[in-house]
Coordinates of C-alpha atoms in Angstrom, one line a residue:
M1009 CA 266.5 207.3 114.8
S1010 CA 265.9 203.5 115.0
A1011 CA 268.6 201.1 116.1
P1012 CA 270.5 199.3 113.3
N1013 CA 269.4 195.9 112.3
R1014 CA 271.3 193.3 114.4
L1015 CA 271.5 191.0 111.4
L1016 CA 273.7 193.6 109.7
T1017 CA 275.8 194.4 112.7
Q1018 CA 276.5 191.1 114.4
D1019 CA 277.7 187.7 113.2
P1020 CA 274.8 185.4 112.5
S1021 CA 274.2 182.3 114.6
V1022 CA 273.2 179.5 112.3
V1023 CA 271.7 176.1 113.2
A1024 CA 271.4 173.6 110.3
V1025 CA 268.8 170.9 110.9
G1026 CA 269.3 167.7 109.0
A1027 CA 270.6 169.3 105.8
E1028 CA 274.4 168.6 105.7
L1029 CA 274.8 170.4 102.4
L1030 CA 273.8 173.7 104.0
A1031 CA 276.0 173.3 107.0
D1032 CA 279.0 172.3 104.8
A1033 CA 278.5 175.3 102.5
L1034 CA 278.4 177.7 105.4
A1035 CA 281.4 176.1 107.1
A1036 CA 283.3 176.5 103.9
Q1037 CA 282.6 180.2 104.0
A1038 CA 283.9 180.5 107.6
V1039 CA 280.4 181.0 108.9
P1040 CA 280.0 179.4 112.4
V1041 CA 277.2 176.8 112.1
T1042 CA 275.8 174.2 114.6
A1043 CA 274.6 171.1 112.8
V1044 CA 271.7 169.2 114.5
D1045 CA 271.3 165.5 113.6
W1046 CA 267.6 165.4 112.8
R1047 CA 265.6 163.1 110.6
P1048 CA 261.8 162.8 110.0
P1049 CA 259.8 160.1 111.8
L1050 CA 259.7 156.6 110.3
P1051 CA 257.5 156.7 107.2
G1052 CA 253.8 156.2 107.7
T1053 CA 253.9 156.6 111.5
S1054 CA 252.8 160.3 112.0
D1055 CA 249.2 159.6 113.0
A1056 CA 250.0 156.8 115.3
L1057 CA 252.9 158.6 116.8
A1058 CA 250.7 161.7 117.5
R1059 CA 248.1 159.6 119.2
V1060 CA 250.6 157.8 121.4
L1061 CA 252.4 161.1 122.4
A1062 CA 249.0 162.5 123.4
D1063 CA 248.2 159.5 125.6
A1064 CA 248.1 161.1 129.1
R1065 CA 249.1 157.8 130.7
R1066 CA 252.5 157.5 128.8
D1067 CA 254.9 159.6 130.9
A1068 CA 253.7 158.1 134.3
A1069 CA 253.6 154.6 132.8
N1070 CA 257.1 154.8 131.4
K1071 CA 258.3 156.2 134.8
V1072 CA 256.8 153.2 136.6
A1073 CA 258.2 150.7 134.1
I1074 CA 261.7 152.1 134.0
E1075 CA 261.9 152.4 137.8
R1076 CA 261.1 148.7 138.1
V1077 CA 263.8 147.8 135.5
L1078 CA 266.4 149.8 137.4
A1079 CA 265.4 148.4 140.7
S1080 CA 266.0 144.8 139.6
T1081 CA 268.6 142.8 141.7
P1082 CA 269.5 139.5 140.0
H1083 CA 271.3 136.8 142.0
L1084 CA 272.5 133.4 140.9
V1085 CA 270.7 131.0 143.2
D1086 CA 270.9 127.5 141.6
V1087 CA 271.9 125.4 138.6
K1088 CA 269.6 122.6 137.5
P1089 CA 268.4 120.5 134.5
A1090 CA 265.8 122.1 132.2
S1091 CA 263.5 119.3 133.1
E1092 CA 263.4 120.8 136.6
A1093 CA 263.8 124.5 135.8
L1094 CA 261.3 124.7 132.9
G1095 CA 259.4 121.4 133.5
L1096 CA 260.4 120.1 130.1
T1097 CA 259.6 116.5 129.1
A1098 CA 260.9 114.3 126.3
G1099 CA 260.1 115.9 122.9
Q1100 CA 259.7 119.4 124.3
F1101 CA 262.2 122.1 123.1
R1102 CA 262.5 125.8 123.7
H1103 CA 264.2 128.2 121.2
A1104 CA 265.4 131.8 120.8
G1105 CA 263.3 134.6 119.4
P1106 CA 259.6 134.8 118.5
P1107 CA 257.7 131.5 118.0
I1108 CA 258.6 129.6 114.9
D1109 CA 257.9 126.1 113.4
W1110 CA 260.2 123.7 111.7
A1111 CA 259.0 124.7 108.2
R1112 CA 260.2 128.4 108.6
A1113 CA 263.2 127.6 110.8
S1114 CA 266.6 128.9 109.6
G1115 CA 269.7 126.6 109.0
P1116 CA 271.3 127.2 112.4
M1117 CA 267.9 126.8 114.2
R1118 CA 267.4 123.5 112.4
G1119 CA 270.9 122.4 113.1
A1120 CA 270.5 123.1 116.8
L1121 CA 267.2 121.3 117.0
I1122 CA 268.7 118.3 115.2
G1123 CA 271.5 118.3 117.7
A1124 CA 269.1 118.5 120.7
V1125 CA 267.1 115.5 119.3
L1126 CA 270.3 113.5 119.0
F1127 CA 271.5 114.6 122.5
E1128 CA 268.2 113.5 124.0
G1129 CA 268.4 110.1 122.3
L1130 CA 265.2 110.6 120.3
A1131 CA 267.1 109.7 117.1
D1132 CA 270.3 107.9 116.1
T1133 CA 271.3 109.9 113.1
P1134 CA 271.0 113.5 111.9
E1135 CA 268.7 112.3 109.1
A1136 CA 266.4 110.5 111.6
A1137 CA 266.4 113.6 113.8
E1138 CA 265.4 115.8 110.9
K1139 CA 262.6 113.4 110.0
F1140 CA 261.5 113.4 113.6
L1141 CA 261.2 117.2 113.6
A1142 CA 259.7 117.5 110.1
E1143 CA 256.9 115.1 111.0
G1144 CA 256.0 117.3 113.9
H1145 CA 256.9 115.0 116.8
A1146 CA 258.6 117.8 118.8
E1147 CA 256.9 120.7 120.7
L1148 CA 258.6 124.0 120.0
D1149 CA 258.1 127.2 121.8
S1150 CA 259.9 130.5 122.5
C1151 CA 262.2 130.6 125.6
H1152 CA 260.8 134.0 126.4
H1153 CA 257.4 132.4 127.0
H1154 CA 258.9 130.5 129.8
H1155 CA 260.9 133.1 131.6
A1156 CA 264.1 131.9 129.9
V1157 CA 266.6 133.2 127.3
G1158 CA 269.0 131.4 125.0
P1159 CA 271.9 132.7 123.0
M1160 CA 271.9 132.2 119.2
A1161 CA 269.5 129.4 118.4
G1162 CA 268.8 129.2 122.1
V1163 CA 267.6 125.6 121.9
V1164 CA 267.0 124.0 125.3
S1165 CA 266.0 120.3 125.8
P1166 CA 265.1 118.5 129.1
S1167 CA 268.6 117.2 129.9
M1168 CA 270.5 120.5 129.4
W1169 CA 271.5 122.3 132.6
M1170 CA 270.5 125.9 133.3
F1171 CA 271.5 128.8 135.5
E1172 CA 268.6 129.9 137.8
L1173 CA 268.6 133.6 138.8
E1174 CA 266.2 135.4 141.2
D1175 CA 265.4 139.0 141.2
T1176 CA 265.4 139.6 145.0
T1177 CA 263.5 142.9 144.6
H1178 CA 260.6 141.6 142.6
G1179 CA 260.6 138.0 143.6
T1180 CA 260.8 136.6 140.1
R1181 CA 263.1 134.0 138.5
A1182 CA 264.7 133.5 135.0
W1183 CA 266.8 130.8 133.4
C1184 CA 269.5 130.3 130.8
S1185 CA 271.5 127.3 129.5
L1186 CA 275.2 126.9 130.2
N1187 CA 277.6 128.4 127.6
E1188 CA 279.3 125.8 125.4
G1189 CA 282.1 128.0 124.1
L1190 CA 282.8 129.2 120.5
G1191 CA 283.1 127.6 117.1
K1192 CA 281.2 124.3 116.4
V1193 CA 278.7 124.4 119.2
L1194 CA 274.9 123.7 119.3
R1195 CA 273.8 127.2 119.7
Y1196 CA 275.4 128.1 116.4
G1197 CA 273.7 125.2 114.7
A1198 CA 276.5 122.6 114.8
Y1199 CA 275.5 119.0 115.8
G1200 CA 278.6 116.8 115.1
P1201 CA 279.9 114.1 117.6
E1202 CA 282.1 116.6 119.4
V1203 CA 279.1 118.9 120.0
I1204 CA 277.0 116.0 121.5
E1205 CA 280.0 114.8 123.6
R1206 CA 280.5 118.2 125.1
L1207 CA 276.9 118.6 126.0
Q1208 CA 277.0 115.1 127.6
W1209 CA 280.0 116.2 129.7
M1210 CA 278.3 119.5 130.7
S1211 CA 275.2 117.5 131.9
A1212 CA 277.2 114.8 133.7
V1213 CA 280.0 116.8 135.2
L1214 CA 279.9 120.6 134.8
G1215 CA 276.3 121.2 135.7
P1216 CA 276.3 119.1 138.9
L1217 CA 279.6 120.6 140.0
L1218 CA 278.3 124.2 139.4
R1219 CA 275.1 123.3 141.3
T1220 CA 277.2 122.1 144.3
A1221 CA 279.3 125.3 144.3
V1222 CA 276.3 127.7 144.0
R1223 CA 274.3 125.9 146.7
A1224 CA 277.4 125.9 149.0
G1225 CA 277.5 129.7 149.3
E1226 CA 275.3 132.8 149.4
P1227 CA 273.5 133.8 146.2
I1228 CA 275.9 135.6 143.9
D1229 CA 275.1 139.2 143.1
I1230 CA 275.1 139.3 139.3
R1231 CA 274.3 143.0 139.0
A1232 CA 277.5 143.7 141.0
I1233 CA 279.6 141.6 138.6
I1234 CA 278.0 143.3 135.5
A1235 CA 278.8 146.8 137.1
Q1236 CA 282.4 145.8 137.6
M1237 CA 282.9 144.1 134.2
L1238 CA 281.7 147.3 132.4
Q1239 CA 284.5 149.2 134.2
M1240 CA 287.0 146.4 133.3
G1241 CA 286.5 146.6 129.5
D1242 CA 283.5 144.2 128.9
E1243 CA 280.3 145.4 127.3
G1244 CA 278.3 142.3 128.3
H1245 CA 277.4 140.8 125.0
N1246 CA 280.3 140.0 122.7
R1247 CA 282.9 140.5 125.4
N1248 CA 282.5 138.9 128.9
R1249 CA 286.1 138.1 129.8
A1250 CA 286.2 140.0 133.1
G1251 CA 282.8 138.8 134.0
T1252 CA 283.7 135.2 133.4
L1253 CA 286.8 135.4 135.6
M1254 CA 285.0 137.2 138.4
L1255 CA 282.4 134.4 138.4
L1256 CA 285.1 131.8 138.5
R1257 CA 286.6 133.5 141.4
E1258 CA 283.3 133.2 143.3
L1259 CA 282.7 129.6 142.4
L1260 CA 286.2 128.0 142.4
P1261 CA 286.7 127.7 146.2
S1262 CA 283.4 125.8 146.6
M1263 CA 284.2 123.6 143.7
V1264 CA 287.5 122.6 145.3
D1265 CA 285.7 122.0 148.6
S1266 CA 283.0 119.9 146.9
G1267 CA 284.7 116.6 147.2
A1268 CA 284.4 116.0 143.5
P1269 CA 287.3 114.3 141.7
T1270 CA 290.1 116.7 141.2
S1271 CA 290.3 115.8 137.6
D1272 CA 286.7 117.0 137.1
I1273 CA 287.3 120.2 139.0
A1274 CA 290.4 121.0 137.0
E1275 CA 288.6 120.3 133.7
A1276 CA 285.6 122.5 134.8
A1277 CA 288.0 125.3 135.8
R1278 CA 289.8 125.1 132.5
F1279 CA 286.5 125.0 130.5
V1280 CA 285.0 128.1 132.3
G1281 CA 288.3 130.1 132.5
G1282 CA 289.1 129.4 128.9
N1283 CA 285.7 130.4 127.6
D1284 CA 285.4 134.2 127.5
H1285 CA 281.7 134.0 126.8
F1286 CA 280.7 131.9 129.8
F1287 CA 279.3 134.8 131.7
L1288 CA 277.1 135.8 128.8
N1289 CA 274.7 133.1 129.9
L1290 CA 274.4 134.9 133.3
D1291 CA 274.1 138.5 132.2
M1292 CA 271.4 137.4 129.8
P1293 CA 268.9 136.1 132.4
A1294 CA 269.9 139.1 134.6
C1295 CA 268.8 141.4 131.9
K1296 CA 265.7 139.2 131.3
L1297 CA 264.7 139.7 135.0
A1298 CA 265.2 143.5 134.7
M1299 CA 263.1 143.8 131.6
D1300 CA 260.4 141.5 132.8
A1301 CA 260.0 143.8 135.8
G1302 CA 259.0 146.5 133.4
R1303 CA 256.3 144.5 131.7
D1304 CA 252.5 145.0 131.6
V1305 CA 252.3 148.7 132.5
P1306 CA 249.3 150.1 130.5
G1307 CA 250.3 153.0 128.3
S1308 CA 254.1 152.4 128.5
S1309 CA 256.1 152.5 125.3
L1310 CA 259.1 150.7 126.9
V1311 CA 260.6 147.8 124.8
V1312 CA 260.9 144.8 127.2
A1313 CA 262.3 142.2 124.8
M1314 CA 264.2 142.1 121.5
A1315 CA 264.9 138.6 120.2
R1316 CA 265.6 136.8 116.9
N1317 CA 265.0 133.2 115.7
G1318 CA 267.2 133.4 112.6
T1319 CA 264.2 134.2 110.4
D1320 CA 262.2 136.9 112.3
F1321 CA 263.3 139.7 114.5
G1322 CA 260.7 140.4 117.2
I1323 CA 260.1 143.0 120.0
Q1324 CA 257.7 143.2 122.8
V1325 CA 256.4 146.4 124.5
S1326 CA 255.4 146.9 128.1
G1327 CA 252.0 148.4 127.3
T1328 CA 250.8 145.7 124.9
G1329 CA 251.4 142.5 126.9
D1330 CA 253.2 139.4 125.3
R1331 CA 252.4 140.4 121.7
W1332 CA 255.4 140.2 119.3
Y1333 CA 256.0 142.8 116.6
T1334 CA 258.2 141.2 113.9
G1335 CA 260.1 141.9 110.7
P1336 CA 262.6 139.9 108.7
A1337 CA 265.9 139.5 110.5
E1338 CA 268.9 141.1 108.8
V1339 CA 272.4 139.7 108.2
P1340 CA 275.0 141.3 110.6
D1341 CA 277.8 143.4 109.2
G1342 CA 281.1 142.3 110.7
L1343 CA 284.2 140.2 110.5
Y1344 CA 284.3 136.6 109.4
L1345 CA 286.4 133.6 110.7
G1346 CA 288.8 131.9 108.3
A1347 CA 287.5 131.6 104.8
Y1348 CA 283.9 132.4 105.7
G1349 CA 282.2 135.5 104.2
P1350 CA 278.9 137.2 104.1
D1351 CA 277.5 134.6 101.7
D1352 CA 277.9 132.0 104.5
A1353 CA 276.1 134.1 107.1
N1354 CA 272.6 133.4 108.4
P1355 CA 270.3 136.4 109.3
D1356 CA 270.5 137.6 112.9
I1357 CA 269.6 135.0 115.6
G1358 CA 269.4 134.7 119.4
D1359 CA 267.9 136.0 122.6
S1360 CA 271.2 137.7 123.5
A1361 CA 269.8 141.1 122.3
I1362 CA 268.1 141.1 125.8
T1363 CA 271.4 142.7 126.8
E1364 CA 270.9 145.7 124.6
T1365 CA 267.2 145.8 125.7
A1366 CA 268.5 146.3 129.2
G1367 CA 271.2 148.8 128.3
I1368 CA 274.4 146.9 128.0
G1369 CA 276.0 145.1 125.0
G1370 CA 275.8 147.3 121.9
F1371 CA 274.5 150.1 124.1
A1372 CA 277.6 150.0 126.3
M1373 CA 280.1 149.7 123.4
A1374 CA 282.0 152.7 124.8
A1375 CA 283.0 150.6 127.8
A1376 CA 284.8 148.0 125.6
P1377 CA 287.2 149.7 123.2
A1378 CA 289.1 146.4 122.9
I1379 CA 286.1 144.7 121.2
V1380 CA 285.9 147.0 118.2
R1381 CA 288.5 145.1 116.2
F1382 CA 286.6 141.8 116.8
I1383 CA 283.4 143.2 115.2
G1384 CA 285.0 145.4 112.6
G1385 CA 285.0 149.0 113.9
E1386 CA 287.0 151.8 115.4
V1387 CA 287.1 153.2 119.0
D1388 CA 285.3 156.3 117.8
D1389 CA 282.5 154.1 116.4
A1390 CA 282.0 152.6 119.9
L1391 CA 281.8 156.0 121.6
A1392 CA 279.4 157.3 118.9
A1393 CA 277.2 154.2 119.2
T1394 CA 276.7 154.5 122.9
R1395 CA 276.1 158.3 122.7
R1396 CA 273.5 157.7 119.9
M1397 CA 271.6 155.2 122.1
Y1398 CA 270.9 157.9 124.7
E1399 CA 268.6 159.5 122.2
I1400 CA 266.2 156.6 122.1
T1401 CA 266.2 155.5 125.8
L1402 CA 264.2 156.6 128.8
A1403 CA 267.0 156.6 131.5
E1404 CA 270.6 156.0 132.4
N1405 CA 271.4 153.1 134.7
P1406 CA 273.2 154.3 137.8
A1407 CA 274.4 150.8 138.6
Y1408 CA 276.1 150.3 135.2
Q1409 CA 278.6 153.1 134.5
I1410 CA 281.0 153.8 131.6
P1411 CA 284.4 155.2 132.8
V1412 CA 285.4 156.9 129.4
L1413 CA 282.1 158.8 129.5
D1414 CA 282.9 160.2 133.0
F1415 CA 281.1 157.3 134.6
R1416 CA 277.8 158.1 132.9
G1417 CA 275.2 155.4 133.3
T1418 CA 274.5 153.2 130.3
P1419 CA 271.5 154.2 128.1
T1420 CA 268.7 152.1 129.3
G1421 CA 265.0 151.4 128.3
I1422 CA 264.3 151.7 124.6
D1423 CA 261.3 153.9 124.0
V1424 CA 259.2 153.0 120.9
T1425 CA 258.2 156.7 120.4
K1426 CA 261.8 157.9 120.4
V1427 CA 262.9 155.2 117.9
V1428 CA 260.0 156.2 115.6
R1429 CA 260.6 159.9 116.0
T1430 CA 264.3 159.8 115.4
G1431 CA 264.6 156.9 113.0
I1432 CA 267.6 155.7 115.2
L1433 CA 267.5 151.9 115.5
P1434 CA 269.0 150.0 118.5
Q1435 CA 272.6 149.0 118.1
I1436 CA 273.3 145.3 118.6
N1437 CA 276.6 143.5 118.5
T1438 CA 276.3 139.8 118.0
G1439 CA 277.8 136.6 116.8
I1440 CA 277.1 135.3 113.2
A1441 CA 276.0 131.8 112.6
G1442 CA 276.5 129.9 109.3
K1443 CA 273.3 129.6 107.3
V1444 CA 273.8 125.9 106.6
A1445 CA 272.7 123.6 109.4
G1446 CA 275.7 122.1 111.1
T1447 CA 278.2 124.8 110.2
G1448 CA 278.6 126.6 113.6
Q1449 CA 279.9 130.2 114.1
V1450 CA 281.3 132.0 111.0
G1451 CA 281.9 135.5 112.5
A1452 CA 280.7 138.4 114.6
G1453 CA 279.5 141.9 113.9
L1454 CA 276.9 144.6 114.2
V1455 CA 273.2 144.6 113.3
T1456 CA 270.0 146.6 114.0
P1457 CA 266.4 145.5 114.1
P1458 CA 264.1 146.0 111.1
A1459 CA 262.2 149.3 111.4
A1460 CA 259.0 147.4 110.8
C1461 CA 259.1 146.1 114.4
F1462 CA 258.8 149.6 115.7
T1463 CA 256.2 150.9 113.2
A1464 CA 254.0 147.9 114.1
A1465 CA 254.5 148.5 117.8
I1466 CA 253.5 152.2 117.5
E1467 CA 250.4 151.3 115.6
A1468 CA 249.4 148.8 118.4
L1469 CA 250.2 151.4 121.1
A1470 CA 248.0 153.9 119.3
A1471 CA 245.2 151.4 119.0
S1472 CA 245.4 150.8 122.8
A1473 CA 245.3 154.5 123.7
P1474 CA 242.1 155.8 125.4
P1475 CA 239.6 157.4 122.9
S1476 CA 240.1 160.8 124.4
A1477 CA 243.9 160.7 123.7

């Protein structure tokens, strides 16, 4: 006599893949069911994805690339004008995101460039500055092409001062401008008199004072501050309150000892301490150094840069050099200041997505529950966002841990193949600039890259794979 069919004698174990209707129907009948969140690869990528996954170099290449990223040790070593840091001369400007010219520049990018021309004294009025730019007298290029990053419009001109960070493991350097605060500021495309006056004070007083303080002591370990701020409720992109105060704690004694006028020291301390985003311009170059360490590994599908210029969203991949893969930047979904609304918003802009590229910011949302109200979400959304990012990354960063996830390391190292296979796009939390030049900030929210960036990247990786793959 044969044994009874187990399907008839035991409760079934059901796994539903992708189809929520089936799972819901079984659950309604009291049938235990495990739902697996699955979705097909991004449309049109099957052949390229198969070729890249068959590339025998990929696993070893990604291991090398991500190990370099995790080994990065950024330190603040100097503060200096962009003319010294980047070698800029009159008429040269750097900006956020992939390369763009004046004709395609968005409103906030145009506003920031107009402000920079006024700040450098190359024009006397906004109209004259716009004419100067429209006639092609300025040289524009991407910050990323010069080992630099800039938040929002990210416009840098020769007289602006910059933080200089050194990766003491790999011997490389990266730069970022000083943070101006919120509201009507150049990086959001504002260029009124108050914007220019603030930039002049930052160049005449704040920059030199910070330089004196940094040079007076040992290099400041920025990775250690980022690790602490994640455990103090910051995520490193839209919330940098703890990081800013820890930086001020490091610099203030040397500022007091500098011999500078006490009124200047007090004003600088108030400006830095009252600007919760000041540390953003330090964790950005820290992340830039980490991701640059993972560049140029043949066969690697690691994303080493995500950046936006207000018109295009672009990514770069370790295995394909400095080539950009772009798609139209999307408008963030979030909360707006005052009477502003979605109709006032410009599409996504800024190099600050380098924080997500390196595994903090939107990838570390679970570390910053206090921020969810600022960008229009709930605490559970923050936890879910971080957990979702583990599905598209190569590693967890042991230096950057999230207490609420039992000190699990942040999801780090976006893998193009995982994005294409799952359809899960990187989560970015960001500020929102007004689309009209001169407006400034209008809100903050969440955004993802266009899928086209990753479908283009997987095609390029497939084309670069050895013929036998």
